Coordinates of C-alpha atoms and ligand atoms in Angstrom, one line a residue:
M801 CA -20.8 -17.3 24.1
K802 CA -18.0 -19.7 24.5
S803 CA -14.7 -18.3 25.6
N804 CA -12.4 -19.4 22.9
K805 CA -8.9 -18.3 23.8
T806 CA -7.5 -18.6 20.3
T807 CA -3.9 -17.7 19.8
I808 CA -3.4 -14.5 17.8
H809 CA -0.9 -15.0 15.0
L810 CA 1.2 -11.9 14.5
E811 CA 1.8 -11.7 10.8
P812 CA 5.3 -11.0 9.6
L813 CA 5.6 -7.7 7.7
H814 CA 6.9 -9.6 4.7
P815 CA 4.8 -12.7 4.5
G816 CA 6.7 -15.7 5.8
T817 CA 5.6 -19.3 6.0
S818 CA 3.4 -19.1 9.1
G819 CA 0.0 -17.8 10.2
F820 CA -2.4 -16.3 7.8
Y821 CA -0.1 -16.5 4.8
S822 CA 0.6 -20.2 5.2
D823 CA -3.0 -20.9 6.0
L824 CA -4.0 -19.4 2.7
R825 CA -1.3 -21.4 0.9
N826 CA -2.4 -24.6 2.4
L827 CA -6.0 -24.2 1.3
E828 CA -7.2 -26.9 -1.1
P829 CA -7.0 -25.4 -4.6
G830 CA -10.6 -26.2 -5.5
C831 CA -12.1 -25.1 -2.2
S832 CA -14.4 -22.1 -2.5
H833 CA -15.9 -22.1 0.9
G834 CA -15.2 -19.7 3.6
A835 CA -15.2 -16.0 4.6
F836 CA -12.8 -13.3 5.6
L837 CA -13.6 -10.6 8.0
R838 CA -11.1 -7.7 8.3
F839 CA -11.6 -5.7 11.5
G840 CA -10.2 -2.2 12.0
I841 CA -10.3 -0.1 15.1
D842 CA -11.8 3.4 14.3
G843 CA -9.6 6.3 15.2
L844 CA -6.8 4.6 17.1
K845 CA -4.4 7.3 16.0
V846 CA -6.4 9.9 17.8
I847 CA -6.5 7.8 21.0
N848 CA -2.7 7.2 20.8
T849 CA -2.1 11.0 20.5
H850 CA -4.5 11.9 23.3
Y851 CA -4.0 9.1 25.8
G852 CA -0.6 7.7 24.9
I853 CA 0.7 4.6 23.1
E854 CA 0.3 2.4 26.3
Y855 CA -3.4 3.2 26.3
G856 CA -3.6 2.5 22.6
N857 CA -1.9 -0.9 23.1
M858 CA -4.4 -1.7 25.8
I859 CA -7.2 -1.0 23.4
L860 CA -5.5 -3.3 20.8
R861 CA -5.3 -6.1 23.4
K862 CA -8.9 -5.6 24.5
T863 CA -10.1 -5.6 20.9
A864 CA -8.2 -8.8 20.2
D865 CA -9.8 -10.4 23.3
C866 CA -13.3 -9.2 22.3
I867 CA -12.9 -10.8 18.9
S868 CA -11.4 -14.1 20.1
N869 CA -14.0 -14.4 22.8
H870 CA -16.7 -14.5 20.2
L871 CA -15.2 -16.8 17.6
L872 CA -16.9 -19.9 16.3
P873 CA -14.9 -23.1 16.3
T874 CA -14.4 -22.7 12.5
Q875 CA -13.0 -19.1 12.8
Q876 CA -9.4 -18.1 13.4
L877 CA -8.1 -14.7 14.3
H878 CA -4.9 -13.1 12.9
H879 CA -3.3 -9.8 13.7
I880 CA -2.5 -8.4 10.3
L881 CA -1.0 -5.0 11.1
G882 CA -1.3 -2.1 13.6
D883 CA -5.0 -1.8 14.4
E884 CA -6.3 -4.4 12.0
Y885 CA -7.2 -8.1 12.4
I886 CA -8.4 -10.7 10.0
V887 CA -10.8 -13.5 11.0
T888 CA -10.8 -16.4 8.6
D889 CA -13.3 -19.1 8.3
Y890 CA -12.4 -21.8 5.8
Q891 CA -15.5 -23.9 6.2
S892 CA -18.6 -21.7 6.3
D893 CA -20.2 -19.5 3.7
D894 CA -22.6 -18.3 6.3
V895 CA -22.9 -14.5 5.9
A896 CA -25.2 -14.4 8.9
A897 CA -22.6 -16.0 11.1
A898 CA -20.0 -13.5 9.9
I899 CA -22.3 -10.5 10.5
Q900 CA -23.2 -12.0 13.9
L901 CA -19.5 -12.1 14.9
Y902 CA -19.2 -8.4 13.9
R903 CA -22.3 -7.5 15.9
R904 CA -21.1 -9.3 19.0
V905 CA -17.6 -7.8 18.8
S906 CA -19.1 -4.3 18.3
H907 CA -21.5 -4.8 21.2
A908 CA -18.6 -6.0 23.5
I909 CA -16.6 -2.9 22.5
E910 CA -19.6 -0.7 23.3
E911 CA -19.7 -2.3 26.8
I912 CA -16.0 -1.4 27.3
N913 CA -16.8 2.2 26.3
I914 CA -19.7 2.3 28.8
A915 CA -17.5 0.8 31.6
N916 CA -15.0 3.6 30.7
N917 CA -17.7 6.3 30.9
Y918 CA -17.1 6.9 27.2
E919 CA -13.6 8.2 27.8
A920 CA -11.2 7.5 24.9
M921 CA -14.2 6.0 23.2
F922 CA -13.5 3.7 20.3
T923 CA -15.5 1.7 17.8
I924 CA -14.8 -1.0 15.2
S925 CA -15.4 -1.4 11.5
C926 CA -15.4 -4.6 9.5
G927 CA -15.2 -5.6 5.9
I928 CA -16.6 -9.0 5.1
I929 CA -15.9 -11.0 1.9
L930 CA -16.8 -14.5 1.0
R931 CA -14.2 -16.8 -0.4
R932 CA -16.3 -17.4 -3.5
D933 CA -16.3 -13.7 -4.3
I934 CA -12.5 -13.7 -4.7
E935 CA -11.9 -14.5 -8.3
H936 CA -8.1 -14.7 -8.3
F937 CA -7.2 -16.4 -5.1
S938 CA -3.8 -15.3 -3.8
Y939 CA -2.4 -13.8 -0.6
S940 CA -2.1 -10.4 -2.2
N941 CA -5.6 -10.4 -3.7
V942 CA -7.1 -11.5 -0.4
M943 CA -5.2 -8.6 1.3
N944 CA -6.4 -6.1 -1.4
L945 CA -10.0 -7.2 -1.3
T946 CA -10.3 -7.3 2.5
E947 CA -8.6 -3.9 2.7
F948 CA -11.1 -2.5 0.2
S949 CA -14.0 -4.0 2.2
L950 CA -12.7 -2.5 5.4
D951 CA -12.1 0.9 3.8
E952 CA -15.7 0.8 2.5
A953 CA -17.0 0.2 6.0
K954 CA -15.0 3.1 7.2
K955 CA -16.0 5.4 4.3
R956 CA -19.6 4.7 5.0
G957 CA -19.3 6.2 8.4
R958 CA -17.3 3.7 10.5
N959 CA -18.7 1.6 13.4
Q960 CA -20.4 -0.7 10.9
Y961 CA -19.7 -3.7 8.6
Y962 CA -19.6 -3.7 4.9
L963 CA -20.3 -6.9 2.9
F964 CA -18.3 -7.0 -0.3
E965 CA -20.2 -6.3 -3.5
K966 CA -18.5 -6.8 -6.9
Q967 CA -20.1 -3.7 -8.4
D968 CA -18.6 -1.5 -5.7
Y969 CA -15.2 -3.0 -6.3
E970 CA -15.6 -2.4 -10.1
K971 CA -16.5 1.2 -9.4
F972 CA -13.5 1.6 -7.1
L973 CA -11.2 0.1 -9.8
R974 CA -12.8 2.4 -12.5
K975 CA -12.3 5.4 -10.3
N976 CA -8.6 4.5 -9.7
A977 CA -8.0 3.9 -13.4
L978 CA -9.8 7.2 -14.3
T979 CA -7.8 9.1 -11.6
Q980 CA -4.6 7.8 -13.1
E981 CA -5.7 8.6 -16.6
L982 CA -6.8 12.2 -15.7
R983 CA -3.4 12.7 -14.0
Q984 CA -1.6 11.6 -17.2
S985 CA -3.8 13.8 -19.4
I986 CA -3.1 16.8 -17.3
N987 CA 0.7 16.0 -17.5
H988 CA 0.3 15.7 -21.3
N989 CA -1.0 19.1 -21.9
F990 CA -4.7 18.3 -21.1
E991 CA -5.0 15.7 -23.8
G992 CA -8.6 14.4 -23.8
F993 CA -10.0 17.5 -22.1
E994 CA -12.2 19.7 -24.1
A995 CA -14.2 22.9 -23.4
Y996 CA -17.9 22.7 -24.5
F997 CA -20.2 25.7 -24.7
Q998 CA -23.9 25.9 -24.1
P999 CA -25.9 29.0 -25.2
L1000 CA -27.4 31.4 -22.6
I1001 CA -30.5 33.1 -24.1
Q1002 CA -31.9 36.4 -23.0
T1003 CA -35.6 36.1 -22.5
K1004 CA -36.8 39.4 -23.8
D1005 CA -35.8 38.7 -27.4
Q1006 CA -34.7 35.1 -27.2
K1007 CA -31.3 36.1 -28.6
I1008 CA -28.0 34.7 -27.6
Y1009 CA -26.4 36.5 -24.7
G1010 CA -23.4 34.3 -24.0
A1011 CA -22.4 30.8 -23.1
E1012 CA -21.5 28.6 -20.2
A1013 CA -18.2 26.8 -20.6
L1014 CA -18.4 23.2 -19.5
M1015 CA -15.6 20.7 -19.1
R1016 CA -15.6 17.5 -21.1
Y1017 CA -13.3 14.5 -20.8
H1018 CA -12.8 11.9 -23.5
S1019 CA -11.1 9.0 -21.9
S1020 CA -9.1 6.5 -24.0
Q1021 CA -10.3 3.7 -21.7
F1022 CA -13.8 4.7 -20.9
G1023 CA -14.9 6.9 -23.7
D1024 CA -16.7 10.2 -22.8
V1025 CA -17.0 10.5 -19.1
S1026 CA -19.7 12.7 -17.5
P1027 CA -18.5 15.7 -15.5
T1028 CA -20.6 14.5 -12.6
E1029 CA -18.1 11.6 -12.4
F1030 CA -14.8 13.2 -13.2
I1031 CA -15.2 16.7 -11.6
P1032 CA -15.5 15.1 -8.1
I1033 CA -12.3 13.1 -8.8
L1034 CA -10.5 16.3 -9.9
E1035 CA -11.7 18.0 -6.7
E1036 CA -10.6 15.1 -4.4
T1037 CA -7.2 15.1 -5.9
N1038 CA -6.8 18.9 -6.3
M1039 CA -6.3 18.3 -10.0
I1040 CA -9.3 20.7 -10.4
I1041 CA -6.8 23.5 -9.8
P1042 CA -4.8 23.0 -13.0
A1043 CA -7.9 21.8 -14.9
G1044 CA -9.8 24.8 -13.7
R1045 CA -7.0 27.1 -14.9
W1046 CA -7.1 25.3 -18.3
I1047 CA -10.8 25.8 -18.9
L1048 CA -10.6 29.4 -17.7
D1049 CA -8.0 29.9 -20.4
R1050 CA -10.1 28.1 -23.1
A1051 CA -13.2 30.0 -22.1
A1052 CA -11.5 33.4 -22.2
A1053 CA -9.9 32.6 -25.6
A1054 CA -13.3 31.6 -27.0
C1055 CA -14.9 34.7 -25.6
R1056 CA -12.4 36.9 -27.3
D1057 CA -13.0 35.0 -30.6
F1058 CA -16.8 35.1 -30.3
Q1059 CA -16.7 38.9 -29.5
T1060 CA -15.2 39.5 -32.9
L1061 CA -18.7 38.9 -34.2
I1062 CA -20.9 39.6 -31.1
P1063 CA -19.0 42.3 -29.2
D1064 CA -21.0 42.1 -26.0
F1065 CA -20.8 38.3 -25.8
K1066 CA -20.5 36.9 -22.2
I1067 CA -18.9 33.8 -21.0
S1068 CA -19.5 31.9 -17.8
I1069 CA -17.2 29.5 -16.1
N1070 CA -17.7 27.2 -13.0
L1071 CA -15.4 27.5 -10.1
S1072 CA -15.0 24.7 -7.7
Y1073 CA -14.7 25.3 -3.9
V1074 CA -11.3 23.6 -4.1
Q1075 CA -10.0 26.3 -6.4
V1076 CA -11.4 28.9 -4.1
L1077 CA -10.0 27.4 -0.9
K1078 CA -6.7 26.1 -2.2
S1079 CA -5.4 28.3 -5.0
Y1080 CA -5.2 32.0 -5.9
V1081 CA -8.0 31.7 -8.4
G1082 CA -8.9 35.4 -8.1
S1083 CA -5.6 36.5 -9.6
D1084 CA -5.8 33.6 -12.2
V1085 CA -9.1 35.1 -13.4
I1086 CA -7.8 38.6 -13.7
R1087 CA -4.5 37.5 -15.4
T1088 CA -6.5 35.5 -17.9
V1089 CA -8.9 38.3 -18.7
Q1090 CA -5.9 40.6 -19.3
K1091 CA -4.1 37.9 -21.4
Y1092 CA -7.0 37.8 -23.9
G1093 CA -7.8 41.5 -23.7
I1094 CA -11.5 41.0 -22.9
S1095 CA -13.3 43.3 -20.6
P1096 CA -13.8 41.9 -17.0
D1097 CA -17.6 42.2 -17.3
S1098 CA -17.5 39.7 -20.2
L1099 CA -16.7 37.0 -17.6
T1100 CA -19.1 35.5 -15.1
I1101 CA -17.9 33.2 -12.3
E1102 CA -20.5 30.6 -11.3
L1103 CA -20.2 29.2 -7.9
T1104 CA -22.3 26.5 -6.1
E1105 CA -22.5 26.5 -2.4
S1106 CA -21.6 22.8 -2.1
G1107 CA -18.4 22.4 -0.1
L1108 CA -18.3 26.1 0.8
L1109 CA -19.0 27.8 4.1
E1110 CA -20.5 31.2 3.6
T1111 CA -18.4 32.5 6.4
D1112 CA -15.2 31.4 4.8
S1113 CA -13.0 34.4 4.7
H1114 CA -11.0 33.1 1.6
L1115 CA -14.2 33.0 -0.4
K1116 CA -15.4 36.4 0.7
K1117 CA -12.0 38.0 -0.1
M1118 CA -11.9 36.4 -3.6
W1119 CA -15.5 37.4 -4.2
T1120 CA -15.0 41.0 -3.1
Y1121 CA -11.8 41.2 -5.2
L1122 CA -13.3 39.9 -8.3
K1123 CA -16.4 42.1 -8.0
K1124 CA -14.1 45.2 -7.5
E1125 CA -12.3 44.2 -10.7
G1126 CA -15.6 44.1 -12.6
I1127 CA -16.1 40.3 -12.9
S1128 CA -19.8 39.2 -12.6
L1129 CA -20.7 36.6 -10.1
A1130 CA -23.5 34.0 -10.3
L1131 CA -24.8 31.7 -7.5
D1132 CA -25.3 28.4 -9.3
D1133 CA -27.8 25.6 -8.6
F1134 CA -30.0 27.9 -6.5
G1135 CA -32.8 25.9 -4.9
T1136 CA -30.8 22.7 -4.3
G1137 CA -28.8 23.5 -1.2
Y1138 CA -29.7 24.5 2.3
S1139 CA -28.0 27.9 2.8
N1140 CA -29.0 29.8 -0.3
F1141 CA -30.3 32.7 1.6
A1142 CA -27.2 33.0 3.8
Y1143 CA -25.2 33.2 0.5
L1144 CA -27.5 35.9 -0.9
A1145 CA -26.9 38.0 2.1
T1146 CA -23.1 37.5 2.4
L1147 CA -22.0 37.2 -1.2
R1148 CA -24.4 39.5 -3.0
P1149 CA -24.2 37.8 -6.4
D1150 CA -25.2 39.5 -9.6
T1151 CA -27.2 36.6 -10.8
I1152 CA -28.8 33.5 -9.4
K1153 CA -29.2 30.4 -11.5
I1154 CA -32.1 28.2 -10.8
D1155 CA -31.2 24.6 -10.9
R1156 CA -33.0 22.3 -13.3
E1157 CA -34.2 20.1 -10.4
F1158 CA -35.9 23.0 -8.8
T1159 CA -37.4 24.1 -12.2
C1160 CA -38.7 20.6 -12.8
R1161 CA -40.3 20.3 -9.4
A1162 CA -41.9 23.7 -9.8
L1163 CA -43.4 22.7 -13.2
H1164 CA -45.1 19.8 -11.6
N1165 CA -46.2 21.2 -8.2
S1166 CA -48.1 24.4 -7.7
Y1167 CA -46.6 25.1 -4.3
E1168 CA -43.1 24.9 -5.6
Y1169 CA -44.1 27.0 -8.6
Q1170 CA -45.2 29.7 -6.2
L1171 CA -41.9 29.4 -4.4
L1172 CA -40.0 29.8 -7.6
A1173 CA -42.2 32.8 -8.6
L1174 CA -41.4 34.4 -5.3
C1175 CA -37.6 33.7 -5.8
S1176 CA -37.9 35.4 -9.1
S1177 CA -39.7 38.4 -7.7
M1178 CA -37.2 38.6 -4.8
A1179 CA -34.2 38.4 -7.2
H1180 CA -35.7 41.3 -9.3
Y1181 CA -36.5 43.3 -6.1
L1182 CA -32.9 42.9 -5.1
R1183 CA -31.9 43.9 -8.7
L1184 CA -30.3 40.5 -9.3
S1185 CA -30.6 38.8 -12.6
I1186 CA -32.2 35.4 -12.7
C1187 CA -31.4 32.5 -15.0
I1188 CA -33.5 29.4 -15.3
E1189 CA -31.6 26.3 -16.2
G1190 CA -32.7 23.1 -17.8
V1191 CA -35.5 24.2 -20.1
E1192 CA -36.0 21.3 -22.5
T1193 CA -39.4 21.7 -24.2
A1194 CA -41.6 24.4 -25.6
E1195 CA -44.2 23.8 -22.9
E1196 CA -41.5 24.2 -20.2
L1197 CA -40.4 27.4 -21.9
S1198 CA -43.9 28.9 -21.9
A1199 CA -44.4 28.0 -18.2
V1200 CA -41.0 29.4 -17.3
R1201 CA -41.5 32.6 -19.2
K1202 CA -44.3 33.5 -16.9
L1203 CA -41.7 33.9 -14.1
S1204 CA -39.9 36.5 -16.2
P1205 CA -36.4 35.2 -15.9
D1206 CA -33.7 37.4 -17.5
Y1207 CA -32.0 34.4 -19.0
I1208 CA -32.8 30.9 -20.0
Q1209 CA -30.5 28.0 -20.5
G1210 CA -31.5 24.5 -21.6
Y1211 CA -31.6 21.8 -24.3
F1212 CA -34.5 23.6 -25.9
F1213 CA -32.2 26.3 -27.1
G1214 CA -29.1 24.2 -27.4
R1215 CA -27.0 21.5 -25.8
P1216 CA -23.4 22.0 -24.9
C1217 CA -21.3 21.6 -28.0
D1218 CA -17.7 22.0 -29.1
Y1219 CA -16.0 25.2 -30.1
D1220 CA -16.5 24.8 -33.9
T1221 CA -20.1 23.7 -33.6
F1222 CA -20.9 26.6 -31.2
F1223 CA -19.2 29.1 -33.5
N1224 CA -21.0 27.9 -36.6
T1225 CA -24.4 27.4 -35.0
Y1226 CA -24.7 30.3 -32.7
I1227 CA -22.1 33.0 -33.4
K1228 CA -22.2 33.1 -37.2
A1229 CA -26.0 32.7 -37.2
A1230 CA -26.5 35.6 -34.9
V1231 CA -24.8 38.2 -37.2
Ligands
LIG2677 P1 -23.9 23.0 -13.9 O1 -22.8 24.1 -13.7 O2 -25.2 23.2 -13.2 O3 -24.0 23.0 -15.5 C1 -25.2 22.8 -16.1 C2 -25.5 21.3 -16.4 O4 -26.8 21.1 -16.8 C3 -24.6 20.8 -17.6 O5 -24.3 19.5 -17.3 C4 -25.5 20.9 -18.7 O6 -25.2 20.1 -19.8 C5 -26.8 20.5 -18.1 N1 -28.0 21.0 -18.8 C6 -28.1 22.2 -19.4 N2 -29.4 22.3 -20.0 C7 -30.0 21.1 -19.7 C8 -31.3 20.7 -20.0 O7 -32.1 21.3 -20.6 N3 -31.6 19.4 -19.5 C9 -30.8 18.7 -18.8 N4 -31.1 17.5 -18.3 N5 -29.5 19.1 -18.5 C10 -29.1 20.3 -18.9 P2 -22.8 18.9 -17.4 O8 -22.1 19.6 -18.6 O9 -23.0 17.4 -17.5 O10 -22.1 19.4 -16.1 C11 -22.5 18.9 -14.9 C12 -21.9 19.7 -13.8 O11 -20.5 19.5 -13.7 C13 -22.0 21.2 -13.9 O12 -23.3 21.6 -13.5 C14 -20.9 21.7 -13.0 O13 -21.3 21.6 -11.7 C15 -19.9 20.6 -13.3 N6 -18.9 21.2 -14.2 C16 -18.9 21.1 -15.6 N7 -17.9 21.8 -16.1 C17 -17.2 22.3 -15.1 C18 -16.0 23.0 -14.9 O14 -15.3 23.4 -15.9 N8 -15.6 23.3 -13.7 C19 -16.2 22.9 -12.6 N9 -15.8 23.2 -11.4 N10 -17.4 22.2 -12.7 C20 -17.8 21.9 -13.9
LIG2678 CA1 -22.9 26.2 -13.8
LIG2679 CA1 -26.4 24.9 -12.5

């Protein structure tokens, strides 16, 4: 590899007329050739903290050397900020050449780590974008798109490159816009949020036993958004704490209303691990039950294991407190995780809910059917109730009934629906 001692242009914090900024401005307007590689050192902050700024600076210099030593004649290196560099190539669209540069740099850094006996080990990530993929060509857009690409490489586990894909960027923009809209909705009294209810059926007489409250979001920009998309956003941003309080309130209010016609009606709500770990959700639950004057055993808290550690003392405390107060607890999505049995032992739930995925697999595979049958027997042996979720057809129902679950939930008996529909279809009809 040729040793190309290219000068490194330090970019001014506010773009001036030199270096990367002026390079971009001087590009021919019609030109669509070229590529940008944004390199970022992984975990430099930690190295600065543990080994000092001097050491960190030495790593910055070595990284710059590694990159510049491997540049092709058409490539230029710019130091953009802190631990980030941009390599520009205004002539070639050759993705393979861009990837090769990343691989060579990454390999050279690995050699530095080996020579250092892996002390203060560091790696490098890189976002690659072709000039032709940048629709509105401007300094700020190049900065945004290269930053996005580098962030993607880091999000995917660092020490790797990411090649820009338009769909990924569109997803990212949608997520940002949705996050913003969710925030505004919460600030405007949960505008666009709605509580839906799905019937829970008791197997012995196929009568309605209660409902699971499920959050819905009607976005003004995107229409109805699936909970599998917006719940993770609420969790990442902690907005699930106010939103979770809101649905708890709506669910308890609905339960009180439904109990006027079906006195022992039960309502289930889902709790996110974020609520458990970062808020006093136990007291919220008790306060809400008292506010609506419903008995604590009318309410079931459903918890999935995702994101939780069974040893977490917060969770155990909340679980114990709610149990003592008479709230029922269900372990949701049983059969999908990897520590279900640990949870059974430490949390001692009242009910386990078998995930639709597990149910479906069991209906198509005799080994898994046996497994599900054993889960069901075990649950009954431990005096736990079992609820099978996701029953869609009469055939599924008859196969599932052989496992003698206590409760069944699924489209066969009813899809989640709004308050009025639920009241008219299931509550009035039951009396
Ligand atoms: P989940 O708690 O397992 O809820 C059951 C999901 O299965 C619901 O999806 C329901 O509509 C769907 N479902 C029920 N029966 C059937 C069926 O027969 N076939 C099929 N294909 N699906 C069925 P939904 O409403 O889209 O919610 C998805 C997930 O989002 C929920 O899974 C839960 O994890 C989360 N979620 C929904 N509402 C809330 C909430 O208020 N708080 C929290 N923390 N999570 C929620
Ligand atoms: Ca659930
Ligand atoms: Ca579930």
